[in-house]
Coordinates of C-alpha atoms in Angstrom, one line a residue:
M1 CA 157.7 -30.5 -185.2
A2 CA 157.8 -31.1 -189.0
V3 CA 160.5 -33.5 -190.2
F4 CA 162.4 -32.3 -193.2
E5 CA 162.7 -35.0 -195.9
P6 CA 165.5 -34.4 -198.5
P7 CA 164.6 -34.6 -202.2
I8 CA 164.9 -38.0 -203.9
Y9 CA 166.1 -36.3 -207.1
T10 CA 168.0 -33.1 -207.7
L11 CA 169.3 -31.3 -210.8
K12 CA 171.7 -28.3 -210.2
D13 CA 173.2 -25.9 -212.8
I14 CA 172.2 -28.0 -215.7
K15 CA 173.4 -26.8 -219.1
L16 CA 172.6 -28.3 -222.5
R17 CA 173.3 -27.0 -226.1
F18 CA 172.1 -28.5 -229.4
G19 CA 174.2 -26.8 -232.1
T20 CA 173.8 -23.1 -231.7
N21 CA 170.7 -23.5 -229.5
Q22 CA 171.4 -23.1 -225.8
L23 CA 168.4 -25.2 -224.5
F24 CA 169.1 -24.9 -220.7
H25 CA 170.8 -22.2 -218.7
N26 CA 171.8 -23.4 -215.2
V27 CA 168.5 -25.3 -214.7
E28 CA 167.8 -26.4 -211.2
L29 CA 165.0 -28.5 -209.8
Y30 CA 164.3 -31.0 -207.0
I31 CA 161.7 -33.7 -206.7
N32 CA 160.3 -34.8 -203.3
R33 CA 158.7 -38.1 -202.6
G34 CA 154.9 -37.9 -203.5
D35 CA 155.2 -34.7 -205.6
K36 CA 152.5 -34.3 -208.3
I37 CA 154.1 -31.9 -210.8
S38 CA 152.9 -30.4 -214.0
L39 CA 155.8 -29.4 -216.4
V40 CA 154.7 -26.7 -218.8
G41 CA 156.4 -24.5 -221.4
R42 CA 156.2 -23.6 -225.1
N43 CA 156.9 -26.2 -227.8
G44 CA 160.6 -26.4 -228.3
S45 CA 161.5 -25.2 -224.8
G46 CA 163.0 -28.5 -223.9
K47 CA 160.3 -30.2 -221.7
S48 CA 160.6 -33.6 -223.3
T49 CA 164.5 -33.3 -223.2
L50 CA 164.3 -32.5 -219.5
L51 CA 162.3 -35.7 -218.8
K52 CA 164.9 -37.7 -220.8
I53 CA 167.6 -36.2 -218.6
I54 CA 165.7 -37.2 -215.4
A55 CA 165.1 -40.7 -216.9
G56 CA 168.9 -41.0 -217.6
I57 CA 168.4 -41.2 -221.4
Q58 CA 169.9 -37.8 -222.3
E59 CA 173.3 -36.6 -221.0
T60 CA 173.9 -32.9 -220.1
D61 CA 176.8 -30.7 -221.1
D62 CA 177.4 -29.5 -217.5
G63 CA 175.8 -29.6 -214.1
E64 CA 175.2 -32.0 -211.1
I65 CA 172.6 -34.7 -210.8
F66 CA 171.9 -36.4 -207.5
I67 CA 169.5 -39.4 -207.1
Q68 CA 168.9 -41.0 -203.7
P69 CA 170.2 -44.6 -203.7
G70 CA 167.5 -47.2 -204.6
T71 CA 165.3 -44.6 -206.4
S72 CA 163.5 -46.2 -209.4
I73 CA 162.3 -44.1 -212.4
G74 CA 159.5 -45.0 -214.9
Y75 CA 159.3 -43.1 -218.2
M76 CA 156.5 -42.9 -220.7
P77 CA 157.9 -41.1 -223.9
Q78 CA 155.8 -39.0 -226.2
D79 CA 156.3 -41.3 -229.2
A80 CA 157.5 -44.8 -228.1
D81 CA 159.2 -47.1 -230.6
L82 CA 157.3 -50.4 -230.2
S83 CA 158.7 -52.1 -233.3
E84 CA 160.6 -54.8 -231.4
Y85 CA 157.4 -56.2 -229.7
K86 CA 155.0 -58.7 -231.3
T87 CA 152.1 -58.0 -229.0
L88 CA 150.9 -55.2 -226.7
R89 CA 151.3 -57.6 -223.8
E90 CA 155.0 -57.8 -224.5
V91 CA 155.2 -54.0 -224.4
V92 CA 153.6 -54.0 -220.9
L93 CA 155.8 -56.8 -219.6
S94 CA 159.0 -55.1 -220.8
G95 CA 158.5 -52.6 -217.9
L96 CA 159.4 -55.4 -215.4
P97 CA 163.0 -56.5 -214.5
K98 CA 164.2 -59.1 -217.0
D99 CA 164.0 -62.8 -216.1
D100 CA 161.5 -62.1 -213.3
A101 CA 158.3 -63.9 -214.1
S102 CA 157.0 -63.7 -210.5
Q103 CA 155.5 -60.3 -211.2
D104 CA 153.8 -61.1 -214.5
Y105 CA 150.4 -60.9 -212.8
K106 CA 150.8 -57.1 -212.5
A107 CA 150.7 -56.9 -216.3
Q108 CA 147.3 -58.6 -216.4
I109 CA 146.0 -56.2 -213.7
L110 CA 147.0 -53.2 -215.8
I111 CA 145.7 -54.8 -219.0
D112 CA 142.3 -55.2 -217.4
Q113 CA 142.2 -51.8 -215.8
L114 CA 143.2 -50.0 -219.0
S115 CA 141.2 -52.4 -221.3
I116 CA 144.3 -53.1 -223.5
A117 CA 143.9 -55.4 -226.5
A118 CA 146.8 -57.4 -225.2
E119 CA 147.3 -59.8 -228.1
Q120 CA 147.3 -57.1 -230.8
N121 CA 150.4 -56.4 -232.8
P122 CA 151.6 -52.8 -231.9
E123 CA 152.2 -52.1 -235.6
F124 CA 148.5 -52.6 -236.4
S125 CA 147.1 -51.0 -233.2
S126 CA 145.4 -47.7 -232.9
G127 CA 147.2 -44.7 -231.3
G128 CA 145.1 -45.1 -228.2
E129 CA 146.0 -48.8 -227.7
R130 CA 149.7 -48.1 -228.2
R131 CA 149.4 -45.2 -225.7
K132 CA 147.7 -47.4 -223.1
A133 CA 150.3 -50.1 -223.4
T134 CA 153.2 -47.6 -223.1
L135 CA 151.5 -46.1 -220.0
A136 CA 151.2 -49.6 -218.5
K137 CA 154.9 -50.3 -219.2
A138 CA 155.8 -47.2 -217.2
L139 CA 153.5 -48.1 -214.3
I140 CA 154.1 -51.8 -213.9
G141 CA 157.4 -51.4 -211.9
E142 CA 155.7 -49.0 -209.5
P143 CA 158.6 -46.5 -209.8
D144 CA 159.5 -43.9 -207.1
I145 CA 159.4 -41.2 -209.9
L146 CA 156.9 -41.6 -212.8
L147 CA 157.6 -39.4 -215.9
L148 CA 154.7 -39.0 -218.3
D149 CA 155.1 -37.1 -221.6
E150 CA 151.7 -36.3 -223.1
P151 CA 150.0 -39.3 -221.5
T152 CA 146.4 -38.3 -222.5
N153 CA 147.2 -38.2 -226.3
H154 CA 144.7 -40.5 -228.1
L155 CA 143.2 -41.7 -224.8
D156 CA 139.4 -41.8 -224.3
M157 CA 137.6 -40.2 -221.4
P158 CA 137.3 -43.4 -219.2
T159 CA 141.1 -44.0 -219.5
I160 CA 141.9 -40.3 -218.7
E161 CA 139.6 -40.4 -215.6
F162 CA 141.3 -43.7 -214.5
L163 CA 144.7 -42.1 -214.9
E164 CA 143.6 -39.0 -212.9
K165 CA 142.5 -41.3 -210.0
L166 CA 145.7 -43.4 -210.2
I167 CA 148.0 -40.3 -210.0
A168 CA 146.0 -38.9 -207.1
S169 CA 146.5 -42.1 -205.1
Y170 CA 150.1 -42.8 -206.3
S171 CA 152.6 -42.9 -203.5
G172 CA 155.6 -41.9 -205.7
A173 CA 156.4 -38.6 -207.4
V174 CA 154.8 -37.9 -210.8
I175 CA 155.9 -35.3 -213.4
V176 CA 153.5 -34.8 -216.3
I177 CA 153.8 -32.9 -219.6
S178 CA 150.3 -32.4 -221.1
H179 CA 148.4 -30.0 -223.2
D180 CA 145.1 -31.0 -221.4
R181 CA 144.4 -28.1 -219.0
R182 CA 141.6 -29.9 -217.2
F183 CA 143.8 -33.0 -216.6
L184 CA 146.7 -30.9 -215.2
C185 CA 144.3 -29.0 -212.9
N186 CA 143.0 -32.2 -211.6
I187 CA 146.3 -34.0 -210.9
S188 CA 149.0 -31.4 -210.1
R189 CA 150.0 -29.7 -206.8
T190 CA 153.2 -28.2 -208.0
T191 CA 154.1 -26.4 -211.4
F192 CA 157.4 -26.3 -213.2
W193 CA 157.5 -23.7 -216.0
L194 CA 160.4 -24.0 -218.4
D195 CA 160.8 -20.7 -220.2
R196 CA 163.7 -19.8 -222.6
G197 CA 166.1 -22.1 -220.7
I198 CA 165.1 -21.0 -217.2
M199 CA 163.1 -23.1 -214.8
H200 CA 160.5 -21.4 -212.6
R201 CA 158.8 -23.3 -209.7
N202 CA 155.4 -22.6 -208.1
N203 CA 154.3 -24.8 -205.1
K204 CA 150.7 -24.7 -206.4
G205 CA 148.8 -26.7 -209.0
F206 CA 148.3 -25.8 -212.6
Q207 CA 144.9 -24.1 -211.9
F208 CA 147.0 -21.1 -210.6
F209 CA 149.5 -21.1 -213.5
E210 CA 148.1 -18.3 -215.7
E211 CA 148.0 -15.7 -212.8
W212 CA 151.5 -16.7 -211.6
Q213 CA 152.9 -16.6 -215.2
D214 CA 151.5 -13.1 -215.8
Q215 CA 153.2 -11.9 -212.5
I216 CA 156.6 -13.3 -213.6
I217 CA 156.3 -11.8 -217.1
E218 CA 155.4 -8.3 -215.7
Q219 CA 158.3 -8.4 -213.3
E220 CA 160.7 -9.5 -216.1
I221 CA 159.5 -6.7 -218.5
I222 CA 160.0 -4.1 -215.8
A223 CA 163.5 -5.4 -215.0
Q224 CA 164.5 -5.6 -218.6
K225 CA 163.3 -2.1 -219.5
N226 CA 165.9 -0.8 -217.2
L227 CA 168.6 -2.9 -218.9
N228 CA 167.9 -3.5 -222.5
K229 CA 164.9 -2.1 -224.4
K230 CA 165.2 -4.7 -227.2
L231 CA 165.1 -7.6 -224.8
A232 CA 162.0 -6.1 -223.1
E233 CA 160.2 -5.7 -226.4
E234 CA 161.0 -9.4 -227.3
T235 CA 159.6 -10.5 -224.0
E236 CA 156.5 -8.5 -224.5
W237 CA 156.1 -10.0 -228.0
L238 CA 156.4 -13.5 -226.7
H239 CA 153.7 -13.1 -224.1
K240 CA 151.6 -10.1 -224.8
G241 CA 149.5 -11.9 -227.5
V242 CA 148.8 -14.7 -225.0
T243 CA 147.3 -12.5 -222.3
A244 CA 145.4 -10.5 -224.9
R245 CA 143.9 -13.7 -226.3
R246 CA 142.8 -14.7 -222.8
R247 CA 140.9 -11.4 -222.4
R248 CA 139.3 -11.7 -225.8
N249 CA 138.2 -15.3 -225.2
Q250 CA 136.1 -14.1 -222.3
G251 CA 134.1 -12.0 -224.7
R252 CA 133.6 -14.9 -227.1
L253 CA 131.9 -17.0 -224.4
R254 CA 128.7 -15.0 -224.8
R255 CA 128.7 -15.7 -228.6
L256 CA 129.3 -19.4 -228.0
L257 CA 126.2 -19.6 -225.7
Q258 CA 124.2 -17.9 -228.4
L259 CA 125.4 -20.5 -231.0
R260 CA 124.4 -23.3 -228.6
Q261 CA 120.9 -21.9 -228.3
E262 CA 120.7 -21.7 -232.1
R263 CA 121.7 -25.3 -232.3
R264 CA 119.1 -26.3 -229.7
E265 CA 116.4 -24.5 -231.8
Q266 CA 117.7 -26.2 -235.0
I267 CA 117.4 -29.6 -233.5
K268 CA 113.9 -28.8 -232.2
Q269 CA 112.7 -27.5 -235.5
I270 CA 114.4 -30.2 -237.6
G271 CA 112.9 -32.9 -235.4
S272 CA 109.4 -31.4 -235.6
V273 CA 109.4 -31.6 -239.5
N274 CA 110.4 -35.2 -239.6
M275 CA 113.9 -34.6 -241.0
D276 CA 112.5 -33.1 -244.2
I277 CA 114.0 -29.7 -244.9
E278 CA 113.5 -29.5 -248.6
N279 CA 110.9 -26.7 -248.2
T280 CA 112.3 -25.0 -245.1
A281 CA 114.7 -22.1 -244.4
W282 CA 117.4 -24.6 -243.6
K283 CA 117.8 -25.8 -247.2
S284 CA 120.3 -23.0 -248.2
K285 CA 122.3 -23.5 -245.0
L286 CA 122.6 -27.2 -245.1
V287 CA 126.1 -28.6 -244.7
I288 CA 125.4 -32.3 -244.1
E289 CA 122.3 -34.4 -243.8
A290 CA 122.4 -38.0 -242.6
K291 CA 119.3 -40.0 -242.5
H292 CA 119.0 -43.4 -240.7
I293 CA 122.6 -44.4 -241.5
C294 CA 123.9 -47.7 -240.4
K295 CA 127.4 -49.2 -240.7
S296 CA 128.9 -52.5 -239.5
F297 CA 132.2 -54.3 -240.0
G298 CA 131.5 -58.0 -239.8
D299 CA 129.5 -58.6 -236.6
R300 CA 130.6 -55.3 -235.1
V301 CA 128.0 -52.5 -235.3
I302 CA 129.7 -49.1 -235.6
V303 CA 126.7 -46.8 -236.4
K304 CA 123.1 -47.8 -235.7
D305 CA 120.3 -45.8 -237.2
F306 CA 121.8 -42.3 -236.8
S307 CA 120.2 -39.2 -238.3
T308 CA 121.3 -35.6 -238.1
K309 CA 121.5 -32.3 -240.0
I310 CA 124.5 -30.0 -239.6
I311 CA 123.7 -26.4 -240.5
R312 CA 126.2 -23.7 -241.6
G313 CA 128.0 -22.3 -238.6
N314 CA 127.5 -25.3 -236.3
R315 CA 130.6 -26.5 -234.3
I316 CA 130.2 -30.1 -233.6
G317 CA 132.4 -32.2 -231.3
I318 CA 132.6 -35.9 -231.7
V319 CA 133.6 -37.9 -228.6
G320 CA 133.5 -41.5 -227.4
P321 CA 135.7 -44.4 -226.2
N322 CA 138.7 -45.5 -228.2
G323 CA 137.5 -47.8 -231.0
A324 CA 133.9 -46.4 -230.9
G325 CA 134.2 -45.5 -234.6
K326 CA 134.6 -41.7 -234.5
T327 CA 136.8 -41.6 -237.7
T328 CA 134.3 -44.0 -239.4
L329 CA 131.4 -41.6 -238.6
I330 CA 133.3 -38.7 -240.1
K331 CA 133.9 -40.7 -243.3
L332 CA 130.2 -41.5 -243.4
L333 CA 129.1 -37.9 -242.8
T334 CA 131.5 -36.6 -245.5
K335 CA 130.6 -39.4 -248.0
K336 CA 134.1 -40.8 -248.0
L337 CA 132.5 -44.1 -246.9
E338 CA 129.1 -45.5 -248.0
P339 CA 126.7 -46.6 -245.2
D340 CA 125.2 -50.1 -245.3
S341 CA 121.7 -48.5 -245.2
G342 CA 120.3 -45.0 -245.0
F343 CA 121.8 -42.0 -246.9
T344 CA 124.1 -39.0 -246.6
R345 CA 124.1 -35.9 -248.6
I346 CA 126.3 -32.8 -248.6
G347 CA 125.3 -29.2 -249.2
K348 CA 126.4 -27.2 -252.3
N349 CA 129.7 -25.3 -252.6
L350 CA 131.3 -27.0 -249.6
Q351 CA 135.1 -26.4 -249.4
E352 CA 136.6 -28.9 -246.9
A353 CA 139.9 -28.6 -245.1
Y354 CA 141.0 -31.7 -243.1
F355 CA 143.6 -31.9 -240.3
D356 CA 144.6 -35.3 -239.3
Q357 CA 148.0 -35.6 -237.5
N358 CA 148.4 -39.3 -238.4
R359 CA 148.1 -38.6 -242.2
F360 CA 149.3 -35.0 -242.5
T361 CA 153.0 -35.0 -243.5
L362 CA 155.6 -32.3 -243.8
N363 CA 158.7 -32.3 -246.0
P364 CA 161.6 -32.2 -243.5
Q365 CA 163.9 -30.7 -246.2
K366 CA 161.7 -27.7 -246.9
T367 CA 161.9 -24.5 -244.9
L368 CA 158.9 -23.2 -243.0
W369 CA 158.6 -20.4 -245.6
Q370 CA 158.5 -23.0 -248.5
T371 CA 156.0 -25.2 -246.6
L372 CA 153.5 -22.4 -246.6
C373 CA 154.5 -20.5 -249.7
D374 CA 156.3 -22.3 -252.5
E375 CA 156.6 -19.2 -254.6
G376 CA 156.8 -15.5 -253.7
D377 CA 156.4 -14.2 -250.2
H378 CA 152.7 -13.7 -249.7
I379 CA 150.0 -16.2 -248.8
W380 CA 146.2 -15.9 -249.3
V381 CA 144.5 -16.4 -245.9
R382 CA 140.8 -16.1 -245.2
G383 CA 140.1 -13.4 -247.8
S384 CA 143.3 -11.4 -247.8
Y385 CA 147.0 -11.6 -248.6
R386 CA 149.5 -12.0 -245.7
H387 CA 153.2 -11.9 -245.8
V388 CA 154.5 -15.4 -245.0
V389 CA 156.7 -14.1 -242.1
A390 CA 153.8 -12.2 -240.5
Y391 CA 151.6 -15.3 -240.8
L392 CA 154.2 -17.5 -239.2
K393 CA 154.5 -14.9 -236.4
D394 CA 150.8 -15.4 -235.8
F395 CA 151.7 -19.1 -235.0
L396 CA 154.4 -18.1 -232.6
F397 CA 157.3 -18.7 -234.9
T398 CA 160.1 -16.1 -234.9
P399 CA 161.2 -14.4 -238.2
E400 CA 164.5 -16.2 -237.9
Q401 CA 162.7 -19.6 -238.1
A402 CA 161.1 -18.8 -241.4
K403 CA 164.1 -19.9 -243.4
S404 CA 165.1 -22.8 -241.1
P405 CA 164.2 -26.4 -242.2
V406 CA 161.2 -28.3 -240.9
A407 CA 163.5 -31.0 -239.6
A408 CA 164.8 -28.6 -237.0
L409 CA 161.3 -28.2 -235.4
S410 CA 160.1 -30.1 -232.2
G411 CA 157.1 -32.4 -232.5
G412 CA 154.8 -29.7 -231.1
E413 CA 156.2 -27.0 -233.5
K414 CA 155.6 -29.3 -236.4
N415 CA 152.0 -29.7 -235.4
R416 CA 151.8 -25.9 -235.1
L417 CA 153.1 -25.6 -238.7
M418 CA 150.6 -28.2 -239.9
L419 CA 147.7 -26.2 -238.4
A420 CA 149.1 -23.0 -240.0
K421 CA 149.0 -24.8 -243.4
V422 CA 145.5 -26.2 -242.9
L423 CA 144.0 -23.0 -241.7
A424 CA 145.4 -21.1 -244.6
Q425 CA 143.5 -23.3 -247.1
P426 CA 140.4 -21.8 -248.6
S427 CA 137.5 -23.5 -246.7
N428 CA 134.1 -23.1 -245.2
F429 CA 134.1 -26.6 -243.5
L430 CA 136.9 -27.7 -241.1
L431 CA 137.4 -31.3 -240.1
L432 CA 139.9 -31.5 -237.2
D433 CA 140.9 -35.0 -235.9
E434 CA 142.7 -34.6 -232.5
P435 CA 144.1 -31.2 -233.3
T436 CA 145.3 -30.5 -229.7
N437 CA 147.8 -33.4 -229.4
D438 CA 151.4 -32.2 -228.5
L439 CA 150.5 -28.5 -228.6
D440 CA 151.7 -26.1 -225.9
M441 CA 149.3 -23.9 -223.9
D442 CA 150.1 -20.8 -225.9
T443 CA 149.3 -22.6 -229.2
L444 CA 146.1 -24.0 -227.8
D445 CA 145.0 -20.4 -226.9
L446 CA 145.9 -19.3 -230.4
L447 CA 144.1 -22.2 -232.0
Q448 CA 141.0 -21.6 -229.9
E449 CA 141.0 -18.0 -230.9
M450 CA 141.3 -18.8 -234.6
L451 CA 138.6 -21.4 -234.5
S452 CA 136.3 -19.1 -232.5
D453 CA 136.6 -16.5 -235.3
Y454 CA 136.1 -19.1 -238.0
D455 CA 132.9 -18.3 -239.8
G456 CA 132.4 -21.7 -241.4
T457 CA 131.3 -25.1 -240.0
M458 CA 133.5 -27.3 -237.8
I459 CA 133.6 -31.0 -236.8
I460 CA 136.2 -31.7 -234.1
V461 CA 137.2 -35.1 -232.8
S462 CA 139.0 -34.6 -229.4
H463 CA 139.1 -35.8 -225.8
D464 CA 140.3 -32.4 -224.5
R465 CA 137.5 -31.3 -222.3
D466 CA 138.6 -27.7 -221.8
F467 CA 139.2 -27.2 -225.6
L468 CA 135.8 -28.6 -226.5
D469 CA 134.0 -26.7 -223.8
K470 CA 135.3 -23.4 -225.2
L471 CA 134.4 -24.1 -228.8
V472 CA 131.6 -26.5 -229.6
T473 CA 127.9 -25.9 -229.9
S474 CA 127.0 -29.5 -229.4
I475 CA 128.5 -32.9 -228.8
I476 CA 127.9 -36.1 -230.8
Y477 CA 128.5 -38.9 -228.2
M478 CA 129.3 -42.4 -229.5
K479 CA 128.7 -45.0 -226.8
G480 CA 130.7 -47.8 -228.6
D481 CA 127.8 -50.1 -229.2
G482 CA 126.6 -48.3 -232.4
T483 CA 124.2 -45.9 -230.6
I484 CA 124.9 -42.2 -231.1
D485 CA 123.3 -39.2 -229.4
E486 CA 123.7 -35.5 -229.8
H487 CA 123.8 -33.2 -226.8
V488 CA 123.6 -29.4 -227.1
G489 CA 126.2 -27.8 -224.8
S490 CA 129.7 -28.5 -223.6
Y491 CA 131.6 -31.8 -223.2
S492 CA 131.6 -31.2 -219.4
D493 CA 127.7 -31.0 -219.6
V494 CA 127.6 -34.4 -221.4
L495 CA 130.0 -36.0 -218.9
A496 CA 127.9 -34.8 -216.0
K497 CA 124.7 -36.2 -217.6
L498 CA 126.3 -39.6 -218.3
S499 CA 128.0 -40.0 -214.9
P500 CA 126.6 -42.7 -212.6
Q501 CA 126.3 -40.1 -209.8
S502 CA 124.1 -37.9 -212.1
E503 CA 121.7 -40.8 -212.7
K504 CA 121.6 -41.5 -209.0
E505 CA 120.8 -37.8 -208.2
K506 CA 118.0 -37.9 -210.8
K507 CA 116.4 -40.9 -209.1
I508 CA 116.6 -39.2 -205.7
E509 CA 115.2 -36.0 -207.1
K510 CA 112.3 -37.9 -208.7
N511 CA 111.4 -39.7 -205.5
K512 CA 111.7 -36.6 -203.3
P513 CA 108.5 -35.0 -202.1
Q514 CA 107.6 -32.0 -204.1
E515 CA 108.0 -28.8 -202.3
K516 CA 106.1 -25.6 -203.0
Q517 CA 108.4 -23.6 -205.3
E518 CA 108.8 -19.9 -204.8
K519 CA 108.5 -17.7 -207.8
P520 CA 111.9 -16.4 -208.7
K521 CA 112.5 -12.8 -207.7
I522 CA 113.0 -10.3 -210.5
I523 CA 115.7 -7.9 -209.7
S524 CA 114.8 -4.5 -211.1
M525 CA 117.6 -2.5 -212.6
K526 CA 116.9 1.2 -213.0
K527 CA 119.2 2.3 -215.8
L528 CA 122.6 2.4 -217.3
S529 CA 125.2 4.5 -215.6
Y530 CA 126.2 7.8 -217.3
N531 CA 129.5 6.3 -218.4
Q532 CA 127.8 3.2 -219.9
Q533 CA 125.3 5.4 -221.8
R534 CA 128.2 7.5 -223.2
L535 CA 130.2 4.4 -224.2
L536 CA 127.1 3.0 -226.0
Q537 CA 127.1 6.2 -228.1
V538 CA 130.8 6.7 -228.8
L539 CA 132.1 3.1 -229.2
P540 CA 130.6 2.6 -232.7
A541 CA 132.5 5.6 -234.0
Q542 CA 135.7 4.5 -232.3
I543 CA 135.4 1.0 -233.8
E544 CA 134.9 2.5 -237.2
E545 CA 138.0 4.7 -236.8
I546 CA 140.0 1.6 -235.7
E547 CA 138.7 -0.3 -238.8
T548 CA 139.9 2.5 -241.1
K549 CA 143.4 2.3 -239.5
I550 CA 143.4 -1.5 -239.9
A551 CA 142.5 -1.2 -243.6
N552 CA 145.3 1.4 -244.2
I553 CA 147.9 -0.8 -242.6
T554 CA 146.7 -3.9 -244.3
N555 CA 147.1 -2.1 -247.6
E556 CA 150.7 -1.1 -246.8
L557 CA 151.6 -4.7 -245.7
A558 CA 150.2 -6.0 -249.0
D559 CA 153.2 -4.3 -250.7
A560 CA 155.2 -7.4 -251.9
D561 CA 158.5 -5.5 -251.7
L562 CA 158.0 -4.0 -248.2
Y563 CA 159.6 -6.9 -246.3
Q564 CA 162.7 -6.9 -248.4
N565 CA 163.2 -3.2 -248.6
N566 CA 162.3 -2.1 -245.0
R567 CA 162.0 -5.0 -242.5
E568 CA 161.8 -2.6 -239.5
K569 CA 158.8 -0.9 -241.0
F570 CA 157.2 -4.2 -241.9
F571 CA 157.4 -5.5 -238.3
A572 CA 156.4 -2.2 -236.8
L573 CA 153.3 -2.2 -239.0
S574 CA 152.6 -5.8 -238.2
D575 CA 152.8 -5.1 -234.4
E576 CA 150.6 -2.0 -234.8
L577 CA 148.1 -4.0 -236.8
K578 CA 148.0 -6.7 -234.0
E579 CA 147.5 -4.0 -231.4
L580 CA 144.6 -2.3 -233.4
E581 CA 142.9 -5.7 -233.8
N582 CA 143.1 -6.2 -230.0
Q583 CA 141.6 -2.7 -229.5
K584 CA 138.8 -3.4 -232.0
S585 CA 138.0 -6.7 -230.3
E586 CA 137.9 -5.2 -226.8
A587 CA 135.8 -2.3 -228.0
E588 CA 133.3 -4.6 -229.7
N589 CA 133.1 -6.8 -226.7
Q590 CA 132.5 -3.8 -224.4
W591 CA 129.8 -2.4 -226.7
L592 CA 128.1 -5.9 -226.9
E593 CA 128.1 -6.3 -223.1
I594 CA 126.6 -2.8 -222.5
S595 CA 124.0 -3.4 -225.3
I596 CA 122.9 -6.7 -223.7
L597 CA 122.8 -5.1 -220.3
A598 CA 120.5 -2.3 -221.7
E599 CA 118.2 -5.0 -223.1
E600 CA 118.1 -6.8 -219.8
I601 CA 117.2 -3.5 -218.0
T602 CA 114.5 -2.8 -220.5
S603 CA 112.9 -6.3 -220.2
A604 CA 113.2 -6.3 -216.3
N605 CA 111.5 -2.9 -216.0

C-alpha cells in the first residue's frame, strides 16, 4: 500500500498586485520532496517573482503559505548582486550558515566540480564565472528545496551537463526557470505553467509541454467563446501565432538541411583550392576570410593557426567552454582586433548588426515606441515600412505597452525589445552573442522563425543546444587550448562526436570483424496520388493569389494616418496580413514537399 507523503511546501490562494497589474490570481501550488519541476511562462508573467515568494524574499498581498518545519530553501537569482564580496570563494561560502567553518570543505568541492576561479574578484569576473559561483552558493547548504532562476545563462556545455546530472541525483526538490528546452527536457518530471496570473500543473516533464499547452488553450478558447467573444479573440492572439510558428518551423527543417549540405560542399571546395578564392565563384559571395590567424594574451594561446571562409548565407554557431575565447574570435573575424599573425579580410558592402546583451543598453525613461521610432509612427524593417505598434506586436507586446516606459518591462521583455531594435537595423550580417538568455519559449520560437527567414549571414555564440540545432549550418568549436575546428551540422552532432562514449564506440567498431554488408533495398514508389498531382498544379496559382492580397494589405497599412484615424481597421488588417502570411508559408511548404517527393519517385523508378 502506497504511503501518502504530505507536501513540504504549499501556496494557496496567493494574490499579488504591482500598481495596476494583477500579477497573480489565487495561485496555488504544492511541492513534494524530490520533485523536479520546470516553471515556464511568458516574460513578465511573474515566474521570478514566484520563486522570490517561495524563497521568502517577496511578500504576497493575500493567501496562505505553509512550510514543513525544518525545511531549508536555497535560491539562485537571475541576476545576483555580488558587490559585497571580494572573491568568488566568498560568494560560495556565503551560502553556509554564518560562523560555521566546519563545513568550509564543501565550498572547495563545489569550486573544483564547477571549475570556479575562486580567487577572482566578482566585479572583474565573466558572466559564466559569476553564474557558477552563485549556483555553488545555492547548492552548498544542500537545501530541501532548490530554486534556480535561469541557471544555464552564460554556462558552458560541461557545466550544464554537470548540473543536469546533479539535479537528476539530487534528493531534494528542485524548481527551475530556464529558456533552454533541452535542459528542461532532461531534468524535469513535473511542469508548472504560469499563464496570465493562473497556475497550471502537469505531472509530466517539459518534453510534453507543447502538446499539453495546446490542449489547455483550445479548451479555454471554446469556453470563452460562449462567454465573451473579445476575451476569446485575445486568447487566440496570444497563442495562435505560437502554434503557427511551430508548424512552419517543421517546413524550415528541410531548408536547413540543404544549407548544411551547401556548407559541406563549400568547405570541401575551398579546401581543395588551398584557401585561394580570388579566381573562383566564391569571390562575390565572400563575407569573411581568415587565413592562419593566431592570437595570444601573454602565455595564453586563444587562437592557434585557424583558417576559414564564411560565404553569404552561412549560419555559423560558435561554441566552447567558458573562457575559451569566443568573443575574441568574433573580434578577430570582424577585424575589431588584429591577429598576432595571419590575416583577416571582410567582403564588400557588409552591413553588420550586433546583439550583445552585456553591451546593449536601453533608455529606461523612453517608451517602447520611442525606443524603436524616435520620430513618426513607422519603422523601416527588412525592405518595407511597418507601423511601430504592428512591429511591437510581432514581438509579443500588446498595443497598450507601446506607450509605456522601458523601465516597466521585465528582464526578458527588455531583451525582447533589444532584439526587435537589432533586427530592425538594415543588415546583411548578424552577430548574436548569447541571444537566448532570459527569453521565454514563445519569444524563442519567434526569434528562431525570424532568423530562419533572415537572408543574410549569421554568427551566433550560444550554449543553447536546441536553438543552435534548429538554426546553424555548421559549428565552430573552440577547445580552450587555442585549437579550433569547424563541424558541419548541428550542435548535438558535435557533442556526440566529442563525447568519450563516441570515441569508445569508434574503437569498438574499428576492431570489430567486418561483416558482409547487404546492399540497401530501394523502395520503388509508383506515382503521386491524384490529390498530390492536383495540388502540384493548383498551389502555385493559390500562392500567387495570396501574395497579391498580402501586397494590397501592405499598401493599406503603409498609410501613415491609418492607425490614428481607424485603429480597428488597422488591427483587423494586421491580423489578416498575419493569417495570409501563415497561409502562404503553409502552401509553399506543401508544394515543396510534394515537389521533392515527385523527384524522389522519378529517381527511384
